[in-house]
Amino acid sequence: MKIKIVTFYWSNNLGALIQSLSLREYLQLNFGYETSFNDYLPKKLILRERMSQISKANSKYIFQLILKKINLYKWKKNIAFLDPPTQKKTFDKEFYIYGSDEIWNFTNPFFGYDPFYFGENNSNIKIAYAASIGNSDFNKKKEDYHEIVQYLRKFKAISVRDQASSNFIQKLINIKPHIVLDPCFLSLPKIFEGKISKKYQKFGEQKYFLIYGDYFKNDQIRLIQNFCKIKKIKIISAGYINNWADKNLIDVTPNDLIFFIKNAYQIATSMFHGVMLSYKFKKQFWISEDPYRKNKLEYFINKLNLKERYMDYFGKNELDYEINNAVFEEWLKFSKNFLNEEIN
């Protein structure tokens, strides 16, 4: 048997790359089947990723932004051994896994509703792992629900990664899907521990506060700046432009990002995978709640009792990972068992 994964595998979003490659790694190591990605991606998504962050407002960093896209292209080709995407919606006779990521966001701001990600024209056996509707609202696009219902009913099994997605599936097909962990918790490929960009290696010996994301309010910025001034440490922004940081390091690869997270003194993030990776590496981290990502994070925060990680509580306490370790380990076991049972 061969396994094909349907997700945003060729992304310039570092979190999307990390989750997709982590799922591929886990499947290959634990099931022994040849595992690869279905190479379809919407043309609008590809064009958007090529131009993301490139604007007059960011002209100061234009060289780094272009270099980031070049470096990521080389990384995807030469390190992750990924094939560039196509617009061909074709399927081989294989076992299909849809997810992770917000592939079911039927109001996606870049390409809208794409029935391909719901299983259109795929008559093979298929399951969903940690799929998400992102920030979609159930009350939007009602005209498409009949079609989506027909597609979802053809899945052998469905799991999602957040409560909003679970509620959506329940309303449509009256099935309560399992809520599982993001693939980065299943198995983090060794390629992410590989070569770090030479110019960033020096940061492994420095104490710094890491910023990952670009949604931070003025009062949050002041809190971070004052904290770092007292601690006498630099503020580093990786992958995103934050002009209030001491250094903006834009042209980072997934290897670089994981390196920065693992070595950071503390972290502030507005990104879903910023939270996931911070938790994975047991870092002290703080969350700036981006409305776009609220749905995706809510269940994870509530289940692991992480409400005091929000910026409203900045600097007031440290996260004790031992308190909820049993809950996390049981959830991780549950997530792995879902794949084991459905694939075997």
Short mmCIF file of C-alpha atoms in Angstrom, two decimals:
data_model
loop_
_atom_site.label_atom_id
_atom_site.label_comp_id
_atom_site.label_asym_id
_atom_site.label_seq_id
_atom_site.Cartn_x
_atom_site.Cartn_y
_atom_site.Cartn_z
CA MET A 1 0.00 0.00 0.00
CA LYS A 2 1.02 3.58 -0.66
CA ILE A 3 -0.10 6.62 1.31
CA LYS A 4 -0.76 10.06 -0.15
CA ILE A 5 -1.17 13.18 2.00
CA VAL A 6 -3.39 16.05 0.90
CA THR A 7 -2.28 19.27 2.58
CA PHE A 8 -0.49 22.59 1.95
CA TYR A 9 2.84 20.82 1.61
CA TRP A 10 4.67 23.40 -0.58
CA SER A 11 4.12 26.42 1.59
CA ASN A 12 6.25 29.43 2.46
CA ASN A 13 4.56 29.34 5.86
CA LEU A 14 7.11 27.59 8.06
CA GLY A 15 4.47 26.04 10.30
CA ALA A 16 2.65 24.52 7.33
CA LEU A 17 5.90 22.99 6.11
CA ILE A 18 6.77 21.61 9.53
CA GLN A 19 3.38 19.99 10.12
CA SER A 20 3.21 18.36 6.69
CA LEU A 21 6.72 16.92 6.85
CA SER A 22 6.16 15.75 10.43
CA LEU A 23 3.10 13.76 9.37
CA ARG A 24 4.98 12.22 6.45
CA GLU A 25 7.84 11.28 8.76
CA TYR A 26 5.56 9.65 11.33
CA LEU A 27 3.73 7.61 8.72
CA GLN A 28 6.93 6.40 7.07
CA LEU A 29 8.57 5.42 10.35
CA ASN A 30 5.59 3.70 11.91
CA PHE A 31 3.83 1.99 9.02
CA GLY A 32 6.57 1.27 6.50
CA TYR A 33 4.46 2.35 3.53
CA GLU A 34 5.75 4.63 0.82
CA THR A 35 4.35 8.06 1.75
CA SER A 36 4.24 11.19 -0.39
CA PHE A 37 2.20 14.34 -0.98
CA ASN A 38 -0.48 14.89 -3.56
CA ASP A 39 1.07 17.72 -5.55
CA TYR A 40 -2.03 19.83 -6.17
CA LEU A 41 -2.16 23.37 -4.79
CA PRO A 42 -4.51 26.18 -5.90
CA LYS A 43 -2.85 28.59 -8.28
CA LYS A 44 -4.05 31.59 -6.24
CA LEU A 45 -2.39 30.18 -3.13
CA ILE A 46 0.91 29.68 -4.93
CA LEU A 47 0.87 33.24 -6.30
CA ARG A 48 -0.07 34.66 -2.92
CA GLU A 49 2.82 32.89 -1.21
CA ARG A 50 5.26 34.20 -3.81
CA MET A 51 4.19 37.78 -3.07
CA SER A 52 3.48 37.55 0.66
CA GLN A 53 5.03 40.34 2.75
CA ILE A 54 6.39 42.07 -0.36
CA SER A 55 5.00 45.62 -0.26
CA LYS A 56 6.07 49.26 -0.11
CA ALA A 57 5.71 49.16 3.67
CA ASN A 58 8.34 46.42 3.83
CA SER A 59 10.70 47.86 1.23
CA LYS A 60 13.45 48.12 3.86
CA TYR A 61 13.51 44.32 4.05
CA ILE A 62 12.94 43.54 0.36
CA PHE A 63 16.31 41.82 -0.04
CA GLN A 64 15.70 39.57 2.96
CA LEU A 65 12.17 38.77 1.76
CA ILE A 66 13.38 37.75 -1.69
CA LEU A 67 16.24 35.79 -0.15
CA LYS A 68 13.75 34.03 2.14
CA LYS A 69 11.73 32.80 -0.84
CA ILE A 70 14.87 31.64 -2.65
CA ASN A 71 16.19 29.86 0.45
CA LEU A 72 12.86 28.16 1.08
CA TYR A 73 12.62 26.98 -2.51
CA LYS A 74 16.09 25.44 -2.26
CA TRP A 75 15.26 23.95 1.15
CA LYS A 76 12.08 22.32 -0.13
CA LYS A 77 13.87 20.88 -3.16
CA ASN A 78 17.23 19.86 -1.69
CA ILE A 79 16.54 19.18 2.00
CA ALA A 80 12.91 18.06 2.16
CA PHE A 81 12.97 16.53 -1.37
CA LEU A 82 9.58 17.95 -2.28
CA ASP A 83 8.22 18.17 -5.81
CA PRO A 84 6.85 21.55 -6.91
CA PRO A 85 3.04 21.79 -6.96
CA THR A 86 0.77 21.49 -9.97
CA GLN A 87 -2.86 22.39 -10.66
CA LYS A 88 -3.72 18.83 -11.71
CA LYS A 89 -6.48 17.32 -9.56
CA THR A 90 -5.57 13.69 -10.11
CA PHE A 91 -5.59 10.65 -7.82
CA ASP A 92 -3.71 7.37 -7.89
CA LYS A 93 -5.07 4.15 -6.37
CA GLU A 94 -3.66 4.76 -2.91
CA PHE A 95 -4.70 5.38 0.69
CA TYR A 96 -5.31 9.10 1.29
CA ILE A 97 -4.91 11.21 4.40
CA TYR A 98 -6.38 14.72 4.31
CA GLY A 99 -4.69 17.16 6.69
CA SER A 100 -3.32 18.61 8.78
CA ASP A 101 -3.73 22.40 8.49
CA GLU A 102 -6.82 24.41 7.58
CA ILE A 103 -7.51 22.60 4.32
CA TRP A 104 -11.26 22.75 5.12
CA ASN A 105 -11.36 26.54 5.41
CA PHE A 106 -14.20 27.03 2.91
CA THR A 107 -13.85 30.81 3.19
CA ASN A 108 -10.09 30.78 2.64
CA PRO A 109 -9.08 34.42 2.01
CA PHE A 110 -6.73 33.48 -0.82
CA PHE A 111 -8.59 30.92 -2.93
CA GLY A 112 -12.01 30.48 -1.35
CA TYR A 113 -13.81 27.14 -1.35
CA ASP A 114 -11.97 24.31 -3.13
CA PRO A 115 -13.89 20.99 -3.21
CA PHE A 116 -10.62 19.16 -3.92
CA TYR A 117 -9.70 19.37 -0.23
CA PHE A 118 -13.00 17.77 0.77
CA GLY A 119 -12.39 14.69 -1.39
CA GLU A 120 -13.88 15.69 -4.74
CA ASN A 121 -13.47 12.93 -7.38
CA ASN A 122 -11.41 10.76 -5.01
CA SER A 123 -13.01 7.34 -4.75
CA ASN A 124 -10.09 5.85 -2.82
CA ILE A 125 -10.18 5.03 0.89
CA LYS A 126 -9.49 8.26 2.76
CA ILE A 127 -9.33 9.59 6.29
CA ALA A 128 -8.77 13.07 7.72
CA TYR A 129 -6.09 13.78 10.32
CA ALA A 130 -6.17 17.08 12.26
CA ALA A 131 -7.99 18.94 9.49
CA SER A 132 -9.30 22.42 10.30
CA ILE A 133 -11.86 24.91 9.01
CA GLY A 134 -9.63 27.74 10.28
CA ASN A 135 -11.61 30.91 10.88
CA SER A 136 -14.59 29.88 8.76
CA ASP A 137 -18.06 30.60 10.09
CA PHE A 138 -20.74 27.91 9.86
CA ASN A 139 -23.28 30.51 8.78
CA LYS A 140 -21.31 31.42 5.66
CA LYS A 141 -21.55 29.73 2.26
CA LYS A 142 -24.64 27.67 3.08
CA GLU A 143 -25.11 27.03 -0.64
CA ASP A 144 -22.04 24.78 -0.60
CA TYR A 145 -22.99 22.61 2.37
CA HIS A 146 -24.95 20.01 0.43
CA GLU A 147 -21.89 19.28 -1.68
CA ILE A 148 -19.55 19.27 1.33
CA VAL A 149 -21.86 16.85 3.16
CA GLN A 150 -21.69 14.38 0.29
CA TYR A 151 -17.89 14.53 0.28
CA LEU A 152 -17.48 14.17 4.06
CA ARG A 153 -19.73 11.13 4.24
CA LYS A 154 -17.31 9.26 1.99
CA PHE A 155 -14.44 9.51 4.49
CA LYS A 156 -13.59 6.32 6.34
CA ALA A 157 -12.80 8.32 9.48
CA ILE A 158 -12.43 11.98 10.39
CA SER A 159 -10.30 13.72 13.00
CA VAL A 160 -9.82 17.45 13.42
CA ARG A 161 -7.53 19.66 15.50
CA ASP A 162 -9.93 22.19 17.05
CA GLN A 163 -13.41 22.50 18.53
CA ALA A 164 -14.77 24.78 15.78
CA SER A 165 -13.95 22.14 13.17
CA SER A 166 -15.48 19.41 15.33
CA ASN A 167 -18.70 21.40 15.72
CA PHE A 168 -18.82 22.03 11.97
CA ILE A 169 -18.56 18.32 11.14
CA GLN A 170 -21.18 17.41 13.74
CA LYS A 171 -23.67 19.92 12.32
CA LEU A 172 -23.17 18.66 8.78
CA ILE A 173 -23.05 14.86 9.09
CA ASN A 174 -24.02 14.20 12.73
CA ILE A 175 -20.69 12.54 13.52
CA LYS A 176 -18.49 13.75 16.36
CA PRO A 177 -14.92 13.66 15.05
CA HIS A 178 -11.91 13.01 17.25
CA ILE A 179 -9.81 16.06 18.13
CA VAL A 180 -6.14 15.17 17.75
CA LEU A 181 -2.77 16.86 18.13
CA ASP A 182 -0.93 18.66 15.37
CA PRO A 183 1.52 16.38 13.50
CA CYS A 184 4.56 18.24 14.87
CA PHE A 185 3.94 16.35 18.14
CA LEU A 186 3.90 12.95 16.42
CA SER A 187 7.41 12.97 14.99
CA LEU A 188 9.73 15.83 14.16
CA PRO A 189 11.93 14.86 11.18
CA LYS A 190 15.69 14.86 11.64
CA ILE A 191 16.02 17.23 8.69
CA PHE A 192 14.81 19.99 11.04
CA GLU A 193 17.84 19.38 13.22
CA GLY A 194 20.17 19.71 10.26
CA LYS A 195 22.33 22.55 9.06
CA ILE A 196 21.50 26.02 10.40
CA SER A 197 22.18 29.07 8.26
CA LYS A 198 25.76 30.05 9.06
CA LYS A 199 24.90 33.66 9.88
CA TYR A 200 22.42 32.50 12.55
CA GLN A 201 24.62 29.99 14.37
CA LYS A 202 25.97 32.71 16.68
CA PHE A 203 22.53 33.12 18.26
CA GLY A 204 22.90 29.71 19.88
CA GLU A 205 25.35 31.33 22.29
CA GLN A 206 23.25 34.43 22.98
CA LYS A 207 20.33 35.13 25.29
CA TYR A 208 17.37 36.54 23.34
CA PHE A 209 13.60 36.97 23.40
CA LEU A 210 12.03 35.48 20.26
CA ILE A 211 9.08 36.99 18.38
CA TYR A 212 7.28 34.70 15.92
CA GLY A 213 4.34 36.32 14.15
CA ASP A 214 3.31 39.90 13.46
CA TYR A 215 0.09 40.50 15.39
CA PHE A 216 1.04 42.46 18.51
CA LYS A 217 -0.78 45.42 20.07
CA ASN A 218 1.09 48.49 21.29
CA ASP A 219 0.63 47.68 24.96
CA GLN A 220 1.95 44.15 24.36
CA ILE A 221 4.98 45.54 22.55
CA ARG A 222 5.74 47.85 25.46
CA LEU A 223 5.48 44.94 27.92
CA ILE A 224 7.97 42.88 25.93
CA GLN A 225 10.36 45.80 25.42
CA ASN A 226 10.33 46.73 29.11
CA PHE A 227 10.85 43.11 30.12
CA CYS A 228 13.83 42.72 27.77
CA LYS A 229 15.30 46.04 28.90
CA ILE A 230 15.27 44.86 32.51
CA LYS A 231 16.71 41.47 31.53
CA LYS A 232 19.23 43.15 29.22
CA ILE A 233 18.45 40.84 26.31
CA LYS A 234 17.79 41.48 22.61
CA ILE A 235 14.43 41.02 20.88
CA ILE A 236 14.70 38.89 17.75
CA SER A 237 11.87 38.56 15.23
CA ALA A 238 12.20 35.45 13.02
CA GLY A 239 10.34 35.09 9.74
CA TYR A 240 8.12 38.14 10.22
CA ILE A 241 8.76 41.88 10.19
CA ASN A 242 8.36 43.68 13.49
CA ASN A 243 10.07 47.07 13.34
CA TRP A 244 10.06 47.35 17.14
CA ALA A 245 12.35 44.28 17.49
CA ASP A 246 16.12 44.75 17.83
CA LYS A 247 16.73 42.40 14.92
CA ASN A 248 14.47 41.19 12.11
CA LEU A 249 15.73 37.91 10.67
CA ILE A 250 13.41 37.29 7.75
CA ASP A 251 15.13 34.75 5.49
CA VAL A 252 14.78 31.75 7.80
CA THR A 253 14.19 28.10 6.94
CA PRO A 254 12.26 25.59 9.09
CA ASN A 255 15.63 24.47 10.51
CA ASP A 256 16.41 28.04 11.54
CA LEU A 257 13.00 28.58 13.15
CA ILE A 258 13.24 25.43 15.26
CA PHE A 259 16.78 26.42 16.23
CA PHE A 260 15.56 29.85 17.37
CA ILE A 261 12.65 28.38 19.33
CA LYS A 262 14.77 25.75 21.07
CA ASN A 263 17.39 28.32 22.12
CA ALA A 264 15.13 31.24 23.03
CA TYR A 265 15.00 32.59 26.58
CA GLN A 266 11.28 33.26 26.15
CA ILE A 267 8.90 33.51 23.19
CA ALA A 268 5.96 35.67 22.18
CA THR A 269 3.92 34.42 19.24
CA SER A 270 0.70 35.10 17.37
CA MET A 271 1.08 31.98 15.19
CA PHE A 272 -0.60 28.60 15.66
CA HIS A 273 2.63 26.68 15.16
CA GLY A 274 4.49 29.18 17.29
CA VAL A 275 2.37 27.88 20.17
CA MET A 276 2.68 24.25 19.12
CA LEU A 277 6.48 24.32 18.82
CA SER A 278 6.93 26.36 21.97
CA TYR A 279 4.94 23.75 23.88
CA LYS A 280 6.76 20.88 22.18
CA PHE A 281 10.14 22.20 23.31
CA LYS A 282 8.82 23.18 26.76
CA LYS A 283 9.59 26.87 26.43
CA GLN A 284 8.24 29.78 28.44
CA PHE A 285 5.96 31.44 25.90
CA TRP A 286 3.23 34.07 25.56
CA ILE A 287 0.37 34.30 23.09
CA SER A 288 -0.89 37.36 21.29
CA GLU A 289 -4.36 36.31 20.14
CA ASP A 290 -4.74 36.92 16.43
CA PRO A 291 -8.51 36.80 15.64
CA TYR A 292 -7.74 34.82 12.49
CA ARG A 293 -6.22 32.00 14.56
CA LYS A 294 -8.51 32.08 17.58
CA ASN A 295 -10.60 29.06 16.49
CA LYS A 296 -7.53 26.94 15.84
CA LEU A 297 -5.95 27.56 19.23
CA GLU A 298 -8.91 27.57 21.60
CA TYR A 299 -9.23 23.82 22.18
CA PHE A 300 -5.49 23.32 22.70
CA ILE A 301 -5.39 26.18 25.21
CA ASN A 302 -8.39 24.93 27.17
CA LYS A 303 -7.43 21.27 27.23
CA LEU A 304 -3.93 21.95 28.56
CA ASN A 305 -5.00 24.81 30.85
CA LEU A 306 -2.87 27.41 29.10
CA LYS A 307 -5.07 30.49 29.45
CA GLU A 308 -2.37 32.24 31.48
CA ARG A 309 -0.08 32.06 28.46
CA TYR A 310 -1.97 34.97 26.88
CA MET A 311 -0.26 38.34 26.88
CA ASP A 312 -2.73 39.60 29.50
CA TYR A 313 -0.71 37.57 32.03
CA PHE A 314 2.72 38.47 30.66
CA GLY A 315 5.52 38.01 33.18
CA LYS A 316 3.21 37.01 36.03
CA ASN A 317 4.01 33.30 36.13
CA GLU A 318 6.01 30.51 34.53
CA LEU A 319 4.52 27.48 32.84
CA ASP A 320 5.03 24.26 34.77
CA TYR A 321 4.96 21.52 32.15
CA GLU A 322 4.66 18.77 34.75
CA ILE A 323 1.17 19.84 35.82
CA ASN A 324 -0.58 18.84 32.60
CA ASN A 325 1.96 16.31 31.35
CA ALA A 326 -0.35 13.34 31.98
CA VAL A 327 -3.16 15.00 30.03
CA PHE A 328 -0.82 15.81 27.14
CA GLU A 329 0.70 12.30 27.01
CA GLU A 330 -2.75 10.71 26.97
CA TRP A 331 -3.81 13.04 24.15
CA LEU A 332 -0.67 12.20 22.19
CA LYS A 333 -1.32 8.47 22.65
CA PHE A 334 -4.92 8.97 21.55
CA SER A 335 -3.78 10.86 18.42
CA LYS A 336 -1.34 8.13 17.44
CA ASN A 337 -3.92 5.43 18.08
CA PHE A 338 -6.32 7.12 15.68
CA LEU A 339 -3.82 6.74 12.84
CA ASN A 340 -2.79 3.24 13.92
CA GLU A 341 -6.36 1.96 13.96
CA GLU A 342 -7.52 3.62 10.75
CA ILE A 343 -4.48 2.72 8.66
CA ASN A 344 -4.03 -0.81 9.97
#
